[in-house]
Short mmCIF file of C-alpha atoms in Angstrom, two decimals:
data_model
loop_
_atom_site.label_atom_id
_atom_site.label_comp_id
_atom_site.label_asym_id
_atom_site.label_seq_id
_atom_site.Cartn_x
_atom_site.Cartn_y
_atom_site.Cartn_z
CA UNK F 1 122.87 136.74 84.40
CA UNK F 2 125.77 135.40 82.28
CA UNK F 3 125.06 132.68 79.74
CA UNK F 4 127.46 130.29 81.54
CA UNK F 5 125.67 130.84 84.84
CA UNK F 6 122.30 130.50 83.15
CA UNK F 7 123.33 127.16 81.64
CA UNK F 8 124.58 125.91 85.01
CA UNK F 9 121.38 126.98 86.68
CA UNK F 10 119.24 125.35 83.99
CA UNK F 11 121.25 122.14 84.24
CA UNK F 12 120.89 122.12 88.00
CA UNK F 13 117.14 122.61 87.79
CA UNK F 14 116.89 119.83 85.22
CA UNK F 15 118.97 117.53 87.40
CA UNK F 16 116.79 118.26 90.41
CA UNK F 17 113.66 117.64 88.37
CA UNK F 18 115.03 114.37 87.02
CA UNK F 19 116.10 113.27 90.49
CA UNK F 20 112.70 114.15 91.96
CA UNK F 21 110.91 112.36 89.15
CA UNK F 22 113.10 109.31 89.56
CA UNK F 23 112.49 109.26 93.29
CA UNK F 24 108.75 109.62 92.75
CA UNK F 25 108.78 106.78 90.24
CA UNK F 26 110.74 104.59 92.64
CA UNK F 27 108.29 105.21 95.44
CA UNK F 28 105.36 104.56 93.11
CA UNK F 29 106.64 101.01 92.65
CA UNK F 30 105.00 98.22 94.62
CA UNK F 31 107.26 96.58 97.17
CA UNK F 32 106.81 92.83 97.31
CA UNK F 33 107.12 90.90 100.56
CA UNK F 34 106.98 87.14 100.95
CA UNK F 35 104.56 85.47 103.37
CA UNK F 36 104.51 81.69 103.64
CA UNK F 37 100.73 81.22 103.70
CA UNK F 38 97.52 83.09 103.10
CA UNK F 39 96.08 85.12 105.93
CA UNK F 40 93.07 83.78 107.80
CA UNK F 41 91.13 87.06 107.93
CA UNK F 42 91.53 90.84 108.11
CA UNK F 43 89.42 91.08 111.28
CA UNK F 44 91.84 92.29 113.99
CA UNK F 45 92.66 89.53 116.47
CA UNK F 46 89.88 87.30 115.11
CA UNK F 47 90.51 84.01 113.27
CA UNK F 48 94.12 85.04 113.15
CA UNK F 49 97.64 83.72 112.88
CA UNK F 50 101.05 85.38 112.64
CA UNK F 51 100.65 86.33 108.96
CA UNK F 52 97.21 87.81 109.63
CA UNK F 53 98.57 89.85 112.55
CA UNK F 54 101.51 91.15 110.55
CA UNK F 55 99.33 92.46 107.73
CA UNK F 56 96.42 93.75 109.81
CA UNK F 57 98.82 95.76 111.99
CA UNK F 58 99.70 97.82 108.91
CA UNK F 59 96.07 98.95 108.72
CA UNK F 60 94.89 99.41 112.30
CA UNK F 61 96.49 100.99 115.35
CA UNK F 62 95.71 100.79 119.03
CA UNK F 63 95.90 103.29 121.85
CA UNK F 64 99.41 102.09 122.72
CA UNK F 65 102.03 99.91 121.08
CA UNK F 66 105.30 98.11 121.68
CA UNK F 67 108.70 99.65 121.08
CA UNK F 68 111.68 97.62 119.89
CA UNK F 69 112.87 97.16 123.48
CA UNK F 70 109.47 95.69 124.55
CA UNK F 71 108.46 98.79 126.47
CA UNK F 72 105.04 100.38 125.84
CA UNK F 73 104.49 103.83 124.34
CA UNK F 74 101.44 105.85 123.22
CA UNK F 75 100.22 105.37 119.65
CA UNK F 76 96.71 106.71 119.00
CA UNK F 77 96.89 108.13 122.49
CA UNK F 78 99.11 111.12 123.10
CA UNK F 79 99.14 110.47 126.84
CA UNK F 80 98.13 107.80 129.33
CA UNK F 81 97.37 108.70 132.93
CA UNK F 82 97.16 105.92 135.53
CA UNK F 83 95.36 106.59 138.80
CA UNK F 84 97.26 106.13 142.09
CA UNK F 85 95.34 102.92 142.85
CA UNK F 86 96.24 101.50 139.43
CA UNK F 87 92.62 100.85 138.47
CA UNK F 88 91.87 103.76 136.13
CA UNK F 89 93.59 104.45 132.81
CA UNK F 90 92.80 107.73 131.09
CA UNK F 91 93.82 108.00 127.44
CA UNK F 92 93.96 111.33 125.63
CA UNK F 93 93.73 110.87 121.87
CA UNK F 94 96.12 112.58 119.49
CA UNK F 95 94.85 115.60 117.62
CA UNK F 96 93.67 115.33 114.02
CA UNK F 97 93.49 111.53 113.79
CA UNK F 98 91.72 110.23 110.70
CA UNK F 99 90.65 106.87 109.37
CA UNK F 100 91.81 105.80 105.92
CA UNK F 101 88.48 107.01 104.47
CA UNK F 102 89.20 110.52 105.74
CA UNK F 103 86.69 110.47 108.61
CA UNK F 104 87.92 111.73 112.01
CA UNK F 105 88.59 109.29 114.84
CA UNK F 106 86.97 110.09 118.18
CA UNK F 107 86.49 108.38 121.52
CA UNK F 108 83.19 106.99 120.19
CA UNK F 109 85.16 104.85 117.72
CA UNK F 110 87.31 103.52 120.55
CA UNK F 111 84.16 102.57 122.46
CA UNK F 112 82.47 100.88 119.51
CA UNK F 113 85.61 98.88 118.68
CA UNK F 114 86.01 97.82 122.30
CA UNK F 115 82.37 96.77 122.57
CA UNK F 116 82.79 94.49 119.58
CA UNK F 117 86.05 93.08 120.93
CA UNK F 118 84.46 92.06 124.23
CA UNK F 119 81.33 90.62 122.63
CA UNK F 120 81.86 86.83 122.91
CA UNK F 121 80.29 86.39 119.46
CA UNK F 122 83.27 88.22 117.93
CA UNK F 123 85.65 85.51 119.21
CA UNK F 124 88.48 88.01 119.74
CA UNK F 125 91.77 86.32 120.56
CA UNK F 126 92.29 88.30 123.76
CA UNK F 127 88.76 88.39 125.18
CA UNK F 128 89.62 86.32 128.25
CA UNK F 129 92.68 88.42 128.97
CA UNK F 130 90.62 91.57 129.59
CA UNK F 131 87.44 90.11 131.06
CA UNK F 132 88.68 88.44 134.21
CA UNK F 133 90.11 85.11 133.02
CA UNK F 134 93.53 86.55 132.19
CA UNK F 135 95.67 89.41 133.44
CA UNK F 136 92.96 92.07 133.63
CA UNK F 137 89.25 92.60 134.10
CA UNK F 138 87.94 95.78 132.50
CA UNK F 139 84.73 96.68 134.32
CA UNK F 140 83.89 99.92 132.49
CA UNK F 141 84.92 102.03 129.51
CA UNK F 142 83.72 105.63 129.23
CA UNK F 143 84.20 108.55 126.86
CA UNK F 144 83.75 111.80 128.83
CA UNK F 145 84.56 113.80 125.70
CA UNK F 146 85.53 113.23 122.07
CA UNK F 147 89.25 113.08 122.85
CA UNK F 148 89.21 111.09 126.11
CA UNK F 149 88.69 107.42 126.90
CA UNK F 150 88.71 106.04 130.44
CA UNK F 151 89.18 102.33 131.23
CA UNK F 152 88.36 101.08 134.72
CA UNK F 153 89.81 97.80 135.99
CA UNK F 154 88.50 95.58 138.77
CA UNK F 155 91.96 95.45 140.29
CA UNK F 156 95.35 96.88 139.38
CA UNK F 157 97.67 95.03 137.03
CA UNK F 158 101.03 96.06 135.65
CA UNK F 159 100.21 94.33 132.36
CA UNK F 160 97.06 96.05 131.13
CA UNK F 161 98.89 98.23 128.60
CA UNK F 162 101.13 95.35 127.54
CA UNK F 163 98.05 93.20 126.97
CA UNK F 164 96.13 95.64 124.76
CA UNK F 165 99.34 96.24 122.79
CA UNK F 166 99.89 92.54 122.06
CA UNK F 167 100.42 91.72 118.41
CA UNK F 168 98.26 88.58 118.64
CA UNK F 169 95.45 90.90 119.83
CA UNK F 170 96.19 93.07 116.76
CA UNK F 171 97.18 95.79 119.18
CA UNK F 172 93.47 96.16 120.08
CA UNK F 173 93.34 98.23 116.91
CA UNK F 174 90.62 100.84 116.51
CA UNK F 175 88.50 100.68 113.37
CA UNK F 176 85.57 102.65 112.06
CA UNK F 177 82.07 101.15 112.02
CA UNK F 178 82.20 101.13 108.21
CA UNK F 179 84.56 98.16 108.60
CA UNK F 180 81.35 96.17 109.06
CA UNK F 181 78.23 95.92 106.91
CA UNK F 182 74.68 96.78 107.99
CA UNK F 183 74.25 93.31 109.53
CA UNK F 184 77.45 93.67 111.58
CA UNK F 185 79.48 91.31 109.38
CA UNK F 186 83.15 92.12 108.97
CA UNK F 187 84.05 93.58 105.56
CA UNK F 188 87.56 95.06 105.74
CA UNK F 189 89.62 97.26 108.09
CA UNK F 190 88.99 100.97 107.92
CA UNK F 191 91.70 102.02 110.33
CA UNK F 192 94.29 104.69 111.02
CA UNK F 193 97.40 102.72 110.03
CA UNK F 194 99.90 103.77 107.38
CA UNK F 195 98.38 101.40 104.82
CA UNK F 196 94.89 100.26 103.79
CA UNK F 197 93.57 97.15 102.09
CA UNK F 198 93.64 97.40 98.31
CA UNK F 199 93.14 93.79 97.21
CA UNK F 200 93.15 90.34 98.76
CA UNK F 201 93.43 87.66 96.12
CA UNK F 202 93.05 84.45 98.09
CA UNK F 203 95.99 82.09 97.73
CA UNK F 204 98.03 84.62 95.74
CA UNK F 205 98.64 87.90 97.56
CA UNK F 206 97.37 90.63 99.84
CA UNK F 207 98.04 94.13 98.53
CA UNK F 208 97.99 97.25 100.67
CA UNK F 209 98.03 100.85 99.44
CA UNK F 210 99.51 103.80 101.29
CA UNK F 211 96.90 105.53 103.44
CA UNK F 212 96.59 109.10 102.09
CA UNK F 213 95.01 110.22 105.37
CA UNK F 214 97.65 108.79 107.68
CA UNK F 215 98.54 111.08 110.58
CA UNK F 216 101.99 110.35 111.96
CA UNK F 217 102.75 110.79 115.67
CA UNK F 218 106.35 111.64 114.77
CA UNK F 219 109.32 110.60 116.83
CA UNK F 220 111.68 107.66 116.43
CA UNK F 221 110.39 104.74 114.37
CA UNK F 222 110.51 101.81 116.78
CA UNK F 223 108.36 98.72 117.18
CA UNK F 224 104.80 99.72 116.31
CA UNK F 225 105.06 103.33 117.45
CA UNK F 226 106.81 106.51 116.36
CA UNK F 227 106.91 107.82 112.81
CA UNK F 228 105.19 105.25 110.60
CA UNK F 229 104.76 107.30 107.44
CA UNK F 230 104.50 105.12 104.32
CA UNK F 231 107.27 105.81 101.81
CA UNK F 232 106.00 103.53 99.07
CA UNK F 233 102.72 103.58 97.16
CA UNK F 234 101.84 99.93 97.76
CA UNK F 235 103.00 96.73 99.41
CA UNK F 236 102.14 93.32 98.01
CA UNK F 237 102.43 90.42 100.47
CA UNK F 238 103.01 87.51 98.10
CA UNK F 239 102.09 84.00 99.20
CA UNK F 240 105.05 81.69 98.53
CA UNK F 241 104.77 78.56 100.70
CA UNK F 242 108.03 76.94 99.61
CA UNK F 243 111.17 78.35 101.24
CA UNK F 244 113.42 77.47 98.31
CA UNK F 245 111.05 79.21 95.91
CA UNK F 246 110.99 82.27 98.16
CA UNK F 247 114.79 82.43 98.23
CA UNK F 248 114.92 82.10 94.45
CA UNK F 249 112.36 84.89 94.11
CA UNK F 250 114.51 87.16 96.27
CA UNK F 251 117.58 86.48 94.12
CA UNK F 252 115.67 87.06 90.89
CA UNK F 253 114.02 90.25 92.10
CA UNK F 254 110.49 88.82 92.02
CA UNK F 255 110.24 89.81 95.69
CA UNK F 256 112.02 92.60 97.51
CA UNK F 257 111.76 91.49 101.15
CA UNK F 258 112.15 88.07 102.77
CA UNK F 259 111.36 88.65 106.43
CA UNK F 260 111.80 85.05 107.57
CA UNK F 261 115.11 83.74 106.30
CA UNK F 262 115.96 80.15 107.18
CA UNK F 263 118.95 79.78 109.47
CA UNK F 264 120.69 77.52 106.96
CA UNK F 265 120.55 80.24 104.29
CA UNK F 266 122.16 83.06 106.27
CA UNK F 267 125.74 82.48 105.14
CA UNK F 268 124.76 82.12 101.47
CA UNK F 269 122.52 85.20 101.38
CA UNK F 270 125.05 87.30 103.27
CA UNK F 271 127.60 86.61 100.55
CA UNK F 272 125.49 88.09 97.76
CA UNK F 273 126.06 91.66 96.62
CA UNK F 274 122.40 91.75 95.48
CA UNK F 275 121.10 91.41 99.02
CA UNK F 276 121.32 92.81 102.54
CA UNK F 277 120.84 90.58 105.59
CA UNK F 278 120.29 91.48 109.23
CA UNK F 279 119.29 89.48 112.29
CA UNK F 280 118.23 89.96 115.90
CA UNK F 281 117.49 87.65 118.83
CA UNK F 282 113.83 86.65 118.87
CA UNK F 283 111.32 86.63 121.72
CA UNK F 284 109.26 83.75 120.36
CA UNK F 285 109.35 80.14 121.47
CA UNK F 286 109.78 76.80 119.73
CA UNK F 287 108.81 73.96 122.03
CA UNK F 288 107.58 70.38 122.41
CA UNK F 289 104.12 70.26 123.97
CA UNK F 290 102.52 67.50 126.04
CA UNK F 291 98.83 66.93 126.64
CA UNK F 292 98.95 66.28 130.38
CA UNK F 293 95.46 64.70 130.26
CA UNK F 294 96.58 62.11 127.75
CA UNK F 295 96.14 58.56 129.14
CA UNK F 296 99.86 57.93 128.84
CA UNK F 297 101.46 61.35 129.21
CA UNK F 298 99.42 62.30 132.27
CA UNK F 299 102.15 60.43 134.18
CA UNK F 300 104.81 63.05 134.88
CA UNK F 301 107.45 60.31 135.04
CA UNK F 302 106.97 59.55 131.36
CA UNK F 303 107.18 63.26 130.50
CA UNK F 304 110.38 63.56 132.54
CA UNK F 305 111.79 60.47 130.86
CA UNK F 306 111.13 62.05 127.47
CA UNK F 307 112.94 65.19 128.59
CA UNK F 308 115.93 63.21 129.88
CA UNK F 309 116.16 61.26 126.64
CA UNK F 310 116.85 64.47 124.70
CA UNK F 311 119.98 66.50 124.12
CA UNK F 312 118.31 69.91 123.99
CA UNK F 313 121.46 71.81 123.06
CA UNK F 314 122.15 69.46 120.15
CA UNK F 315 118.53 69.68 118.93
CA UNK F 316 118.59 73.48 119.01
CA UNK F 317 121.94 73.58 117.24
CA UNK F 318 120.62 71.32 114.48
CA UNK F 319 117.24 73.03 114.06
CA UNK F 320 118.67 76.56 113.91
CA UNK F 321 121.92 75.76 112.08
CA UNK F 322 123.77 77.25 115.02
CA UNK F 323 121.98 80.60 114.80
CA UNK F 324 120.10 80.30 118.13
CA UNK F 325 121.25 78.98 121.50
CA UNK F 326 119.16 76.44 123.39
CA UNK F 327 116.69 77.97 125.83
CA UNK F 328 114.82 75.70 128.24
CA UNK F 329 112.53 78.47 129.48
CA UNK F 330 109.33 80.12 128.26
CA UNK F 331 111.07 83.42 129.04
CA UNK F 332 113.00 84.35 125.87
CA UNK F 333 116.74 84.92 125.85
CA UNK F 334 116.57 88.70 125.09
CA UNK F 335 114.33 89.32 128.11
CA UNK F 336 115.95 91.09 131.05
CA UNK F 337 114.27 88.39 133.18
CA UNK F 338 116.19 85.57 131.52
CA UNK F 339 118.41 84.99 134.54
CA UNK F 340 120.73 82.27 135.79
CA UNK F 341 117.95 79.80 136.56
CA UNK F 342 116.24 80.36 133.20
CA UNK F 343 119.51 79.74 131.36
CA UNK F 344 120.10 76.28 132.88
CA UNK F 345 119.74 73.48 130.33
CA UNK F 346 118.91 69.95 131.63
CA UNK F 347 121.52 67.37 130.71
CA UNK F 348 120.65 64.20 128.81
CA UNK F 349 120.49 61.13 131.07
CA UNK F 350 119.36 57.93 129.39
CA UNK F 351 119.83 55.77 132.49
CA UNK F 352 117.56 58.01 134.56
CA UNK F 353 115.04 58.13 131.71
CA UNK F 354 114.87 54.32 131.55
CA UNK F 355 114.50 54.14 135.33
CA UNK F 356 111.53 56.55 135.29
CA UNK F 357 109.90 54.62 132.45
CA UNK F 358 110.21 51.37 134.42
CA UNK F 359 108.69 53.01 137.49
CA UNK F 360 105.78 54.27 135.37
CA UNK F 361 105.20 50.82 133.90
CA UNK F 362 105.80 51.99 130.36
CA UNK F 363 105.81 49.05 127.94
CA UNK F 364 106.60 50.75 124.64
CA UNK F 365 103.11 52.05 123.91
CA UNK F 366 103.23 54.41 120.92
CA UNK F 367 103.06 58.16 121.52
CA UNK F 368 101.48 59.99 118.58
CA UNK F 369 103.53 63.11 117.81
CA UNK F 370 101.99 65.83 115.64
CA UNK F 371 104.20 67.91 113.38
CA UNK F 372 104.01 69.99 110.21
CA UNK F 373 106.32 70.62 107.29
CA UNK F 374 104.85 74.11 106.93
CA UNK F 375 107.52 75.12 109.43
CA UNK F 376 110.33 72.67 108.57
CA UNK F 377 111.93 73.03 111.99
CA UNK F 378 108.79 71.62 113.65
CA UNK F 379 108.91 68.48 111.53
CA UNK F 380 112.67 68.17 111.96
CA UNK F 381 112.23 68.54 115.73
CA UNK F 382 109.84 65.59 115.74
CA UNK F 383 112.30 63.44 113.78
CA UNK F 384 115.16 64.27 116.17
CA UNK F 385 112.98 63.63 119.22
CA UNK F 386 111.84 60.31 117.76
CA UNK F 387 115.43 59.15 117.22
CA UNK F 388 116.74 60.27 120.61
CA UNK F 389 113.74 58.99 122.58
CA UNK F 390 114.06 55.60 120.93
CA UNK F 391 117.43 55.17 122.65
CA UNK F 392 115.56 55.28 125.96
CA UNK F 393 112.94 52.82 124.72
CA UNK F 394 110.23 55.42 123.99
CA UNK F 395 108.13 54.68 120.93
CA UNK F 396 107.11 57.83 119.03
CA UNK F 397 104.96 57.80 115.89
CA UNK F 398 104.99 61.03 113.86
CA UNK F 399 101.82 62.29 112.19
CA UNK F 400 102.37 65.12 109.72
CA UNK F 401 99.58 67.68 109.32
CA UNK F 402 99.13 70.91 107.40
CA UNK F 403 99.60 74.01 109.52
CA UNK F 404 95.92 74.95 109.72
CA UNK F 405 94.96 71.50 110.98
CA UNK F 406 97.82 71.43 113.47
CA UNK F 407 96.73 74.83 114.76
CA UNK F 408 93.16 73.61 115.14
CA UNK F 409 94.31 70.50 117.03
CA UNK F 410 96.46 72.69 119.30
CA UNK F 411 93.56 75.07 119.98
CA UNK F 412 91.27 72.18 120.91
CA UNK F 413 93.94 70.43 123.00
CA UNK F 414 93.38 67.40 120.76
CA UNK F 415 96.81 65.75 120.73
CA UNK F 416 99.18 63.65 122.80
CA UNK F 417 102.36 65.54 121.92
CA UNK F 418 103.38 68.00 119.23
CA UNK F 419 106.09 70.33 118.00
CA UNK F 420 104.84 73.90 118.14
CA UNK F 421 105.94 77.50 117.79
CA UNK F 422 104.64 80.56 119.64
CA UNK F 423 104.85 84.13 118.44
CA UNK F 424 106.70 86.67 120.57
CA UNK F 425 105.48 87.72 123.99
CA UNK F 426 107.34 90.78 125.19
CA UNK F 427 106.75 90.40 128.92
CA UNK F 428 107.69 87.36 131.06
CA UNK F 429 104.26 87.17 132.69
CA UNK F 430 102.70 87.03 129.25
CA UNK F 431 105.18 84.32 128.28
CA UNK F 432 103.89 82.21 131.17
CA UNK F 433 100.29 83.16 130.47
CA UNK F 434 100.81 82.02 126.86
CA UNK F 435 101.20 78.39 127.97
CA UNK F 436 99.30 78.38 131.28
CA UNK F 437 95.65 78.28 132.25
CA UNK F 438 92.67 76.12 133.05
CA UNK F 439 92.32 73.40 130.43
CA UNK F 440 88.58 73.30 131.09
CA UNK F 441 88.27 76.94 130.02
CA UNK F 442 91.18 77.11 127.55
CA UNK F 443 92.04 73.69 126.06
CA UNK F 444 95.06 75.15 124.26
CA UNK F 445 96.91 75.74 127.53
CA UNK F 446 99.53 73.15 128.43
CA UNK F 447 100.29 74.00 132.08
CA UNK F 448 97.26 73.78 134.38
CA UNK F 449 98.73 74.24 137.85
CA UNK F 450 96.50 76.23 140.28
CA UNK F 451 99.43 77.44 142.39
CA UNK F 452 101.35 78.39 139.26
CA UNK F 453 98.38 80.33 137.92
CA UNK F 454 98.19 82.31 141.17
CA UNK F 455 101.88 83.17 140.95
CA UNK F 456 101.54 84.23 137.32
CA UNK F 457 98.70 86.56 138.30
CA UNK F 458 100.82 87.92 141.17
CA UNK F 459 103.75 88.50 138.81
CA UNK F 460 101.61 90.93 136.82
CA UNK F 461 101.23 93.25 139.84
CA UNK F 462 104.90 93.54 140.85
CA UNK F 463 106.86 96.57 139.74
CA UNK F 464 110.15 95.92 141.55
CA UNK F 465 112.49 94.05 139.19
CA UNK F 466 114.30 92.01 141.87
CA UNK F 467 111.09 90.97 143.56
CA UNK F 468 109.57 90.02 140.23
CA UNK F 469 112.67 88.02 139.24
CA UNK F 470 112.45 86.01 142.48
CA UNK F 471 108.83 85.11 141.74
CA UNK F 472 109.65 84.21 138.14
CA UNK F 473 112.47 81.99 139.36
CA UNK F 474 109.96 80.15 141.57
CA UNK F 475 107.66 79.70 138.59
CA UNK F 476 110.59 78.41 136.56
CA UNK F 477 111.24 75.68 139.11
CA UNK F 478 107.58 74.69 139.24
CA UNK F 479 107.02 74.39 135.50
CA UNK F 480 110.26 72.46 135.08
CA UNK F 481 109.12 69.99 137.75
CA UNK F 482 105.75 69.46 136.01
CA UNK F 483 107.21 69.17 132.46
CA UNK F 484 104.06 70.18 130.54
CA UNK F 485 106.34 71.24 127.68
CA UNK F 486 109.98 71.18 126.66
CA UNK F 487 111.18 74.62 125.47
CA UNK F 488 113.93 74.35 122.87
CA UNK F 489 114.95 77.85 121.80
CA UNK F 490 113.74 81.45 121.49
CA UNK F 491 115.06 81.74 117.98
CA UNK F 492 116.71 84.42 115.87
CA UNK F 493 114.81 86.68 113.50
CA UNK F 494 116.61 87.04 110.20
CA UNK F 495 115.53 89.25 107.34
CA UNK F 496 116.93 89.78 103.86
CA UNK F 497 116.12 92.48 101.32
CA UNK F 498 117.22 93.44 97.84
CA UNK F 499 120.14 95.87 97.80
CA UNK F 500 117.91 98.71 96.59
CA UNK F 501 115.58 98.50 99.61
CA UNK F 502 116.20 101.12 102.28
CA UNK F 503 114.88 101.46 105.81
CA UNK F 504 113.80 97.87 106.44
CA UNK F 505 114.57 96.61 109.96
CA UNK F 506 114.21 93.17 111.47
CA UNK F 507 113.03 93.16 115.10
CA UNK F 508 112.44 90.57 117.86
CA UNK F 509 108.75 90.09 117.04
CA UNK F 510 109.77 89.22 113.50
CA UNK F 511 106.78 90.61 111.64
CA UNK F 512 107.64 92.65 108.55
CA UNK F 513 107.00 96.39 109.04
CA UNK F 514 106.77 98.24 105.77
CA UNK F 515 106.33 101.83 106.88
CA UNK F 516 109.47 103.96 106.57
CA UNK F 517 110.74 101.54 103.91
CA UNK F 518 111.55 102.70 100.40
CA UNK F 519 113.45 101.93 97.23
CA UNK F 520 116.84 103.57 96.88
CA UNK F 521 116.85 106.42 94.42
CA UNK F 522 117.80 105.33 90.91
CA UNK F 523 117.90 101.62 91.77
#
């Protein structure tokens, strides 16, 4: 070999080595993601909120999961076979699955996780949804061999897979028994996800480390399925309650990812060469809720008068800084079932509002309205409602609570009216189920209409899109007539990252997903 060629070769090898080392160093860095409050627990679907779900879903995986388009695909399962009568679901597990501690996952782990989920003492978020009170009633779960799990339902439902994939159920994630201590008390998730819990410093951060035993299913990275390989050594979810402080931290480089950008900040952040911003229509719901058993608001005429006193389009424009259109339906705008009827927005009519109030004998009694500044839009919504309703003679008194207290009051049904936000539901039947049910059994439900509940249950069994749309349109008319809530908008999910962050994608559910995300080489 000539000296010149040898020098070129040596230089090339050195360059490759330097590049590889630089890339390795970049991926060894911890990526920092803002969350606006501490998580409630790491127990999947138990004592949870949106932040808890987002972080836990990095550590545990279920049999199936949602894709970006809201369809369902296998995750821990490699196949799902549904019997002709729709009552039996047979899941075949993927080969070589391992928990983060290196132990193999088998059907026995699926059974033990399921048994804990359906134990009422666990207080799993989705217990009622799979035990007869919601969309499904699982009557038996069996494991004929180490790679097969069979679920048997009392009756067929088109929403069983969508239910066990729900993010607020933590995807019905499978965890090893070592996640609990000898007394059965929850310790931490030992799951199959791309990350595992490294440290939870209450009030400061939750840090996850890449799972060295993660087994990727391959395929397109979408939603919570596909290739979820971790490309960074650790992720630190940093608790920064104040939005202005979070934005400043993104500019300064103290955080790398801001998954929940305020609408008002989009234009400013988009103009910075230090940042990258993307957005997508959301499938959540921001709404005004009424307690229909309240001594005053049990009169539908007063609820209708409140609705007619509001300019919903103007409220939505103000609350979202023009980023999200008004949506007076529990079915989100991106849904294929958001049709003509769902898109109709009631017009403001102060004269009709005053007439209804007179008929109801309303004499200016105060209506206590709960709000929180934890989500500024919820407090701002209350202020706008108060001002507009006053023009019709409705007296609203705002009580501001911290988010945890507001959530507890919502769960107990202990309020007259409140501003509230729901996380995404990716199926229209689940959107209705989210707000509907027996108040005696589920005090958090706002719409308790027996006929409506029957139609919601029926909607879960219909496969034909046109037939299902017709039923959903009927439900839309019924819930609008009862006015148990006033939907305002579905929202827009907006994320911003530092310019050196690659692979991060915002999606309709809005939760940050840190697998497949990395730092750009040399940045």
